[in-house]
Amino acid sequence: MNIQDIRSQFPILHQEVNDHPLVYLDSSATSQKPVRVIETIEKYYKEYNSNVHRGVHTLGTRATDAYEGAREKVRKFINAKSIQEVIFTRGTTTSLNWVAASYATANLKQGDEIVITYMEHHSNIIPWQQAAKRTGATLKYIPLQEDGTISLDDVRATVTANTKIVSVMQVSNVLGVINPVKEIAQIAHENGAVMVVDGAQSAPHMKIDVQDLDCDFLAFSGHKMCGPTGIGVLYGKKHLLENMEPVEFGGEMIDFVELYDSTWKELPWKFEGGTPIIAGAIGLGAAIDFLNEVGMEKIAEHDHKLAAYALERMAGIEGISIYGPLDPAKRTGMVTFNLDDVHPHDVATVLDAEGIAVRAGHHCAQPLMKWLQVSATARASFYLYNTEEDIDKLVEGLVKTKEYFSDVF
């Protein structure tokens, strides 16, 4: 990868923040956007802005072709069998909520089990809490190892013949750990359960093959993978989606509407009620083109390289606690940490004064914070446009942070 060439395609990176060159280390929250994506969205609004699937005029045809073309790009990106298995949503949160509201509500009953882990993002906890309340099912948690990884023995001990749904993030947004979702899916299927994968943190950073993983559902967001905000994907195996009811009702998703009953369009359009997220889908398609040109394998390799370098450099800072496995082979490109006696919000504030953007807080993972026995952490997350020099500046900023608070107190 030619990192400088890649960086040149991200206009936002070439600025100063608080009189320092910007060092953006918050890509797990949202990635930055290359010129190609920005210009693709601008072109849609300037040249062929129109609704899709409805009009027969030229602009409508161009918009529909671009929108459905983006769906095909997503299909290839995750190796789904058919475009009927690719549904555009507002993001990972919406996708997971739809599975919980539609599939879970229709298929769970009292005595059934939903299995997740302690490391899940709130978007992969709360929908299952609500599904359990609606259906009388039991919500169970796979325990974590001391370093935050998952043991397959613990998965086998937690998943039972009563388990109907297993939902696990492929990559933790706090620990950076890469979970063995393919093996977990096999255990789920052996027990008659479906496997749901939260791919919000994995889709941007590694090649995903849903047929190889054999997951039943996969959710991910465009804005974390160089695409625009407000667009995401729900992948589902065709036979499961065909038997699910839509969650939103209105125009575009119907076949026929009578006075007292209606029928739905075929997949995937029966789930996409109303005017869809046209510009977002087209922008996501452009982002996928960009990522494919760089190469998902190269991006994953770059992530591991930066993670290894960051772990090595940051381990030399006195009084730092690093969460998650210390083996870079077990994680993707992020490091979550705390400095002794300094609140993570204060760490992030001092770093921001140096032009370094990191995340601080509970990262929408309060059960995991409780498991870690902390209220909050700071997180530096890397992507294809970051360099070892960015990590050097982070380390320098953390040393300054320690010195500043040592002088204050």
PDB file of C-alpha atoms in Angstrom, residues 67 71 86-99 218-222 228-235 248 271-272 276-277 280-281 284:
ATOM      1  CA  TYR A  67     -28.846   2.284  -6.725  1.00  0.00           C
ATOM      2  CA  ARG A  71     -26.525  -3.475  -4.264  1.00  0.00           C
ATOM      3  CA  VAL A  86     -28.835  -7.688   0.400  1.00  0.00           C
ATOM      4  CA  ILE A  87     -31.118  -5.149   2.079  1.00  0.00           C
ATOM      5  CA  PHE A  88     -30.206  -1.496   2.435  1.00  0.00           C
ATOM      6  CA  THR A  89     -30.872  -0.057   5.908  1.00  0.00           C
ATOM      7  CA  ARG A  90     -29.833   3.023   7.868  1.00  0.00           C
ATOM      8  CA  GLY A  91     -26.908   1.165   9.442  1.00  0.00           C
ATOM      9  CA  THR A  92     -25.829  -1.680  11.699  1.00  0.00           C
ATOM     10  CA  THR A  93     -28.200  -0.630  14.468  1.00  0.00           C
ATOM     11  CA  THR A  94     -31.226  -0.697  12.173  1.00  0.00           C
ATOM     12  CA  SER A  95     -30.188  -4.019  10.659  1.00  0.00           C
ATOM     13  CA  LEU A  96     -29.856  -5.732  14.035  1.00  0.00           C
ATOM     14  CA  ASN A  97     -33.120  -4.213  15.250  1.00  0.00           C
ATOM     15  CA  TRP A  98     -34.939  -5.562  12.203  1.00  0.00           C
ATOM     16  CA  VAL A  99     -33.702  -9.097  12.841  1.00  0.00           C
ATOM     17  CA  LEU A 218     -24.786 -10.003   8.854  1.00  0.00           C
ATOM     18  CA  ALA A 219     -25.125  -6.302   9.681  1.00  0.00           C
ATOM     19  CA  PHE A 220     -22.714  -3.487   8.854  1.00  0.00           C
ATOM     20  CA  SER A 221     -22.564   0.277   8.234  1.00  0.00           C
ATOM     21  CA  GLY A 222     -21.265   2.304   5.320  1.00  0.00           C
ATOM     22  CA  PRO A 228     -21.496   8.095   3.802  1.00  0.00           C
ATOM     23  CA  THR A 229     -23.478   8.110   7.026  1.00  0.00           C
ATOM     24  CA  GLY A 230     -27.052   6.884   7.117  1.00  0.00           C
ATOM     25  CA  ILE A 231     -26.557   3.788   4.945  1.00  0.00           C
ATOM     26  CA  GLY A 232     -26.037   0.214   6.058  1.00  0.00           C
ATOM     27  CA  VAL A 233     -26.679  -3.356   5.013  1.00  0.00           C
ATOM     28  CA  LEU A 234     -28.579  -6.312   6.349  1.00  0.00           C
ATOM     29  CA  TYR A 235     -27.542  -9.568   4.729  1.00  0.00           C
ATOM     30  CA  GLU A 248     -41.626  -0.731   8.110  1.00  0.00           C
ATOM     31  CA  PHE A 271     -38.015  -4.500   3.410  1.00  0.00           C
ATOM     32  CA  GLU A 272     -37.236  -1.117   1.813  1.00  0.00           C
ATOM     33  CA  PRO A 276     -34.776   4.550   0.011  1.00  0.00           C
ATOM     34  CA  ILE A 277     -31.384   5.969   0.940  1.00  0.00           C
ATOM     35  CA  GLY A 280     -26.143   6.772   0.551  1.00  0.00           C
ATOM     36  CA  ALA A 281     -26.293   3.487  -1.340  1.00  0.00           C
ATOM     37  CA  LEU A 284     -21.425   3.093  -0.428  1.00  0.00           C
TER      38      LEU A 284
END
